[in-house]
Amino acid sequence: MGWPTLLLDWMMPSDDEFPQTLCNCLALRQASRHVTQFYDQALAPSGIRTTQYSILHRVHAQGPKTVNELAEQLVMDPSTLTHNLRPLLKEGLVVLQVGTDRRRRAVALTPQGQATHRRARVLWLRAQAEFERVFGSTEAAALRQTMQNIVRTALANGESRPPKPARKRRE
């Protein structure tokens, strides 16, 4: 049995194992944990977890960001991000640079962090392709769009309005 076959078995538990829930929060958290475990397993040879990869990739793609900017972009509480940064700082993968305002610190990749990101990126791309193979690329794209729509709502602010529909372009 090869890796993809084992993965398929692992990703597709029986309906009896996981009965459907009516709670949106529970369903999202279960799916999130399941997918996170899959990506963590795929990234393990790089020495980082998916939460750390997300940080490294964002800083790699956009350059140094303050903790607050990065937390906002990753939809995290700044204290949670600081907690997730500790092992990256300890391992020398990121540094906190002093900004123009000495009170502000920006997260930046070190050369070692760049190398780790390159190694992890290859593993992430494989995991991404495998997820889309198992789940379906159309379904995966629709899932990402749905998750983005959820993030754009004001639910965390106590508001329950649905996101505004995208405007249709006039031709």
PDB file of C-alpha atoms in Angstrom:
ATOM      1  CA  MET A   1       0.000   0.000   0.000  1.00  0.00           C
ATOM      2  CA  GLY A   2       1.471   3.347  -1.055  1.00  0.00           C
ATOM      3  CA  TRP A   3       1.290   6.737   0.650  1.00  0.00           C
ATOM      4  CA  PRO A   4      -1.706   8.004  -1.386  1.00  0.00           C
ATOM      5  CA  THR A   5      -3.771   4.878  -0.636  1.00  0.00           C
ATOM      6  CA  LEU A   6      -3.026   5.110   3.075  1.00  0.00           C
ATOM      7  CA  LEU A   7      -3.825   8.797   3.005  1.00  0.00           C
ATOM      8  CA  LEU A   8      -7.124   8.193   1.245  1.00  0.00           C
ATOM      9  CA  ASP A   9      -8.105   5.664   3.912  1.00  0.00           C
ATOM     10  CA  TRP A  10      -7.025   8.089   6.636  1.00  0.00           C
ATOM     11  CA  MET A  11      -8.840  11.074   5.150  1.00  0.00           C
ATOM     12  CA  MET A  12     -12.113   9.248   4.517  1.00  0.00           C
ATOM     13  CA  PRO A  13     -13.368   7.721   7.798  1.00  0.00           C
ATOM     14  CA  SER A  14     -16.695   5.933   7.738  1.00  0.00           C
ATOM     15  CA  ASP A  15     -19.929   7.824   8.361  1.00  0.00           C
ATOM     16  CA  ASP A  16     -20.450   5.721  11.490  1.00  0.00           C
ATOM     17  CA  GLU A  17     -17.205   7.030  13.010  1.00  0.00           C
ATOM     18  CA  PHE A  18     -18.179  10.689  12.644  1.00  0.00           C
ATOM     19  CA  PRO A  19     -21.928  11.252  12.741  1.00  0.00           C
ATOM     20  CA  GLN A  20     -23.018  14.555  11.213  1.00  0.00           C
ATOM     21  CA  THR A  21     -23.489  17.446  13.624  1.00  0.00           C
ATOM     22  CA  LEU A  22     -25.855  20.377  13.344  1.00  0.00           C
ATOM     23  CA  CYS A  23     -23.381  22.645  15.153  1.00  0.00           C
ATOM     24  CA  ASN A  24     -21.491  24.738  12.594  1.00  0.00           C
ATOM     25  CA  CYS A  25     -18.701  25.494  15.028  1.00  0.00           C
ATOM     26  CA  LEU A  26     -18.120  21.837  15.903  1.00  0.00           C
ATOM     27  CA  ALA A  27     -18.198  20.780  12.244  1.00  0.00           C
ATOM     28  CA  LEU A  28     -15.650  23.476  11.305  1.00  0.00           C
ATOM     29  CA  ARG A  29     -13.386  22.611  14.243  1.00  0.00           C
ATOM     30  CA  GLN A  30     -13.499  18.881  13.454  1.00  0.00           C
ATOM     31  CA  ALA A  31     -12.665  19.522   9.798  1.00  0.00           C
ATOM     32  CA  SER A  32      -9.952  21.987  10.783  1.00  0.00           C
ATOM     33  CA  ARG A  33      -8.302  19.515  13.162  1.00  0.00           C
ATOM     34  CA  HIS A  34      -8.520  16.739  10.554  1.00  0.00           C
ATOM     35  CA  VAL A  35      -6.943  18.841   7.798  1.00  0.00           C
ATOM     36  CA  THR A  36      -4.355  20.329  10.171  1.00  0.00           C
ATOM     37  CA  GLN A  37      -3.248  16.818  11.201  1.00  0.00           C
ATOM     38  CA  PHE A  38      -2.852  15.906   7.529  1.00  0.00           C
ATOM     39  CA  TYR A  39      -0.757  19.007   6.725  1.00  0.00           C
ATOM     40  CA  ASP A  40       1.297  18.631   9.939  1.00  0.00           C
ATOM     41  CA  GLN A  41       2.125  15.057   8.940  1.00  0.00           C
ATOM     42  CA  ALA A  42       3.100  16.199   5.448  1.00  0.00           C
ATOM     43  CA  LEU A  43       5.291  19.039   6.782  1.00  0.00           C
ATOM     44  CA  ALA A  44       6.953  16.951   9.524  1.00  0.00           C
ATOM     45  CA  PRO A  45      10.184  16.317   7.532  1.00  0.00           C
ATOM     46  CA  SER A  46      10.754  20.099   7.407  1.00  0.00           C
ATOM     47  CA  GLY A  47      10.652  20.341  11.196  1.00  0.00           C
ATOM     48  CA  ILE A  48       7.736  22.785  11.313  1.00  0.00           C
ATOM     49  CA  ARG A  49       3.984  22.521  11.726  1.00  0.00           C
ATOM     50  CA  THR A  50       1.311  24.016   9.502  1.00  0.00           C
ATOM     51  CA  THR A  51       0.722  26.936  11.896  1.00  0.00           C
ATOM     52  CA  GLN A  52       4.422  27.789  11.655  1.00  0.00           C
ATOM     53  CA  TYR A  53       4.435  27.303   7.883  1.00  0.00           C
ATOM     54  CA  SER A  54       1.593  29.819   7.550  1.00  0.00           C
ATOM     55  CA  ILE A  55       3.652  32.405   9.417  1.00  0.00           C
ATOM     56  CA  LEU A  56       6.840  31.732   7.460  1.00  0.00           C
ATOM     57  CA  HIS A  57       4.987  31.789   4.148  1.00  0.00           C
ATOM     58  CA  ARG A  58       3.174  35.050   4.874  1.00  0.00           C
ATOM     59  CA  VAL A  59       6.411  36.794   5.895  1.00  0.00           C
ATOM     60  CA  HIS A  60       8.242  35.257   2.918  1.00  0.00           C
ATOM     61  CA  ALA A  61       5.560  36.474   0.502  1.00  0.00           C
ATOM     62  CA  GLN A  62       4.991  39.941   1.968  1.00  0.00           C
ATOM     63  CA  GLY A  63       8.167  40.825   3.810  1.00  0.00           C
ATOM     64  CA  PRO A  64       8.488  41.873   7.451  1.00  0.00           C
ATOM     65  CA  LYS A  65       5.201  42.509   9.254  1.00  0.00           C
ATOM     66  CA  THR A  66       4.443  43.708  12.751  1.00  0.00           C
ATOM     67  CA  VAL A  67       2.919  41.147  15.078  1.00  0.00           C
ATOM     68  CA  ASN A  68      -0.412  42.969  14.932  1.00  0.00           C
ATOM     69  CA  GLU A  69      -0.406  43.145  11.112  1.00  0.00           C
ATOM     70  CA  LEU A  70       0.522  39.488  10.836  1.00  0.00           C
ATOM     71  CA  ALA A  71      -2.072  38.446  13.421  1.00  0.00           C
ATOM     72  CA  GLU A  72      -4.768  40.366  11.560  1.00  0.00           C
ATOM     73  CA  GLN A  73      -3.827  38.788   8.225  1.00  0.00           C
ATOM     74  CA  LEU A  74      -3.777  35.291   9.743  1.00  0.00           C
ATOM     75  CA  VAL A  75      -7.056  35.967  11.620  1.00  0.00           C
ATOM     76  CA  MET A  76      -5.378  35.285  14.972  1.00  0.00           C
ATOM     77  CA  ASP A  77      -5.220  36.981  18.305  1.00  0.00           C
ATOM     78  CA  PRO A  78      -1.812  38.741  18.656  1.00  0.00           C
ATOM     79  CA  SER A  79      -1.063  36.804  21.864  1.00  0.00           C
ATOM     80  CA  THR A  80      -1.695  33.494  20.050  1.00  0.00           C
ATOM     81  CA  LEU A  81       0.612  34.603  17.248  1.00  0.00           C
ATOM     82  CA  THR A  82       3.282  35.579  19.803  1.00  0.00           C
ATOM     83  CA  HIS A  83       2.958  32.099  21.328  1.00  0.00           C
ATOM     84  CA  ASN A  84       3.362  30.524  17.863  1.00  0.00           C
ATOM     85  CA  LEU A  85       6.370  32.739  17.113  1.00  0.00           C
ATOM     86  CA  ARG A  86       8.348  31.572  20.162  1.00  0.00           C
ATOM     87  CA  PRO A  87       9.619  28.292  18.643  1.00  0.00           C
ATOM     88  CA  LEU A  88      10.413  30.060  15.356  1.00  0.00           C
ATOM     89  CA  LEU A  89      12.428  32.676  17.251  1.00  0.00           C
ATOM     90  CA  LYS A  90      14.156  30.009  19.361  1.00  0.00           C
ATOM     91  CA  GLU A  91      15.096  27.987  16.261  1.00  0.00           C
ATOM     92  CA  GLY A  92      16.426  31.121  14.552  1.00  0.00           C
ATOM     93  CA  LEU A  93      13.887  30.992  11.709  1.00  0.00           C
ATOM     94  CA  VAL A  94      12.544  34.504  12.350  1.00  0.00           C
ATOM     95  CA  VAL A  95      13.758  37.617  14.128  1.00  0.00           C
ATOM     96  CA  LEU A  96      11.959  40.635  15.522  1.00  0.00           C
ATOM     97  CA  GLN A  97      13.356  43.740  13.851  1.00  0.00           C
ATOM     98  CA  VAL A  98      13.059  47.188  15.376  1.00  0.00           C
ATOM     99  CA  GLY A  99      10.913  49.374  13.141  1.00  0.00           C
ATOM    100  CA  THR A 100      11.126  53.098  12.493  1.00  0.00           C
ATOM    101  CA  ASP A 101       9.073  53.499  15.661  1.00  0.00           C
ATOM    102  CA  ARG A 102      11.243  51.759  18.278  1.00  0.00           C
ATOM    103  CA  ARG A 103       8.122  50.479  20.057  1.00  0.00           C
ATOM    104  CA  ARG A 104       7.082  48.418  17.031  1.00  0.00           C
ATOM    105  CA  ARG A 105       8.738  45.143  16.113  1.00  0.00           C
ATOM    106  CA  ALA A 106       8.459  43.450  12.735  1.00  0.00           C
ATOM    107  CA  VAL A 107       8.694  39.699  12.162  1.00  0.00           C
ATOM    108  CA  ALA A 108      11.290  38.910   9.479  1.00  0.00           C
ATOM    109  CA  LEU A 109      12.733  35.679   8.090  1.00  0.00           C
ATOM    110  CA  THR A 110      16.350  34.788   8.736  1.00  0.00           C
ATOM    111  CA  PRO A 111      18.408  32.964   6.083  1.00  0.00           C
ATOM    112  CA  GLN A 112      17.694  29.760   8.025  1.00  0.00           C
ATOM    113  CA  GLY A 113      13.991  30.629   7.986  1.00  0.00           C
ATOM    114  CA  GLN A 114      14.123  31.153   4.229  1.00  0.00           C
ATOM    115  CA  ALA A 115      15.763  27.737   3.773  1.00  0.00           C
ATOM    116  CA  THR A 116      13.177  26.079   6.026  1.00  0.00           C
ATOM    117  CA  HIS A 117      10.404  27.798   4.089  1.00  0.00           C
ATOM    118  CA  ARG A 118      11.818  26.469   0.787  1.00  0.00           C
ATOM    119  CA  ARG A 119      11.951  22.884   2.138  1.00  0.00           C
ATOM    120  CA  ALA A 120       8.484  23.147   3.670  1.00  0.00           C
ATOM    121  CA  ARG A 121       7.024  24.731   0.520  1.00  0.00           C
ATOM    122  CA  VAL A 122       7.778  21.590  -1.516  1.00  0.00           C
ATOM    123  CA  LEU A 123       6.081  19.437   1.120  1.00  0.00           C
ATOM    124  CA  TRP A 124       3.135  21.830   1.359  1.00  0.00           C
ATOM    125  CA  LEU A 125       2.649  21.759  -2.422  1.00  0.00           C
ATOM    126  CA  ARG A 126       2.541  17.951  -2.323  1.00  0.00           C
ATOM    127  CA  ALA A 127       0.017  18.015   0.513  1.00  0.00           C
ATOM    128  CA  GLN A 128      -2.063  20.599  -1.316  1.00  0.00           C
ATOM    129  CA  ALA A 129      -2.107  18.460  -4.474  1.00  0.00           C
ATOM    130  CA  GLU A 130      -3.016  15.351  -2.464  1.00  0.00           C
ATOM    131  CA  PHE A 131      -5.836  17.152  -0.659  1.00  0.00           C
ATOM    132  CA  GLU A 132      -7.257  18.303  -3.989  1.00  0.00           C
ATOM    133  CA  ARG A 133      -6.862  14.833  -5.485  1.00  0.00           C
ATOM    134  CA  VAL A 134      -8.780  13.252  -2.608  1.00  0.00           C
ATOM    135  CA  PHE A 135     -11.353  15.994  -2.039  1.00  0.00           C
ATOM    136  CA  GLY A 136     -11.613  17.285  -5.620  1.00  0.00           C
ATOM    137  CA  SER A 137     -10.095  20.478  -6.969  1.00  0.00           C
ATOM    138  CA  THR A 138     -13.477  22.097  -7.673  1.00  0.00           C
ATOM    139  CA  GLU A 139     -14.705  21.225  -4.188  1.00  0.00           C
ATOM    140  CA  ALA A 140     -11.452  22.465  -2.627  1.00  0.00           C
ATOM    141  CA  ALA A 141     -11.750  25.802  -4.453  1.00  0.00           C
ATOM    142  CA  ALA A 142     -15.389  26.128  -3.343  1.00  0.00           C
ATOM    143  CA  LEU A 143     -14.375  25.252   0.233  1.00  0.00           C
ATOM    144  CA  ARG A 144     -11.667  27.953   0.251  1.00  0.00           C
ATOM    145  CA  GLN A 145     -14.195  30.482  -1.060  1.00  0.00           C
ATOM    146  CA  THR A 146     -16.727  29.477   1.595  1.00  0.00           C
ATOM    147  CA  MET A 147     -14.085  29.781   4.334  1.00  0.00           C
ATOM    148  CA  GLN A 148     -13.075  33.210   2.990  1.00  0.00           C
ATOM    149  CA  ASN A 149     -16.734  34.274   3.061  1.00  0.00           C
ATOM    150  CA  ILE A 150     -16.974  33.146   6.686  1.00  0.00           C
ATOM    151  CA  VAL A 151     -13.849  35.085   7.645  1.00  0.00           C
ATOM    152  CA  ARG A 152     -15.278  38.220   6.026  1.00  0.00           C
ATOM    153  CA  THR A 153     -18.406  38.160   8.179  1.00  0.00           C
ATOM    154  CA  ALA A 154     -18.684  40.205  11.337  1.00  0.00           C
ATOM    155  CA  LEU A 155     -19.492  37.171  13.504  1.00  0.00           C
ATOM    156  CA  ALA A 156     -16.592  37.764  15.897  1.00  0.00           C
ATOM    157  CA  ASN A 157     -17.907  41.287  16.500  1.00  0.00           C
ATOM    158  CA  GLY A 158     -21.284  39.949  17.617  1.00  0.00           C
ATOM    159  CA  GLU A 159     -22.960  40.845  14.345  1.00  0.00           C
ATOM    160  CA  SER A 160     -24.718  38.217  12.316  1.00  0.00           C
ATOM    161  CA  ARG A 161     -25.192  39.819   8.914  1.00  0.00           C
ATOM    162  CA  PRO A 162     -24.199  37.626   5.966  1.00  0.00           C
ATOM    163  CA  PRO A 163     -21.361  38.873   3.756  1.00  0.00           C
ATOM    164  CA  LYS A 164     -22.385  41.146   0.907  1.00  0.00           C
ATOM    165  CA  PRO A 165     -22.691  39.269  -2.372  1.00  0.00           C
ATOM    166  CA  ALA A 166     -20.092  40.062  -4.987  1.00  0.00           C
ATOM    167  CA  ARG A 167     -21.278  42.672  -7.476  1.00  0.00           C
ATOM    168  CA  LYS A 168     -21.894  41.498 -10.987  1.00  0.00           C
ATOM    169  CA  ARG A 169     -19.892  43.354 -13.571  1.00  0.00           C
ATOM    170  CA  ARG A 170     -21.738  45.246 -16.246  1.00  0.00           C
ATOM    171  CA  GLU A 171     -20.623  44.367 -19.693  1.00  0.00           C
TER     172      GLU A 171
END
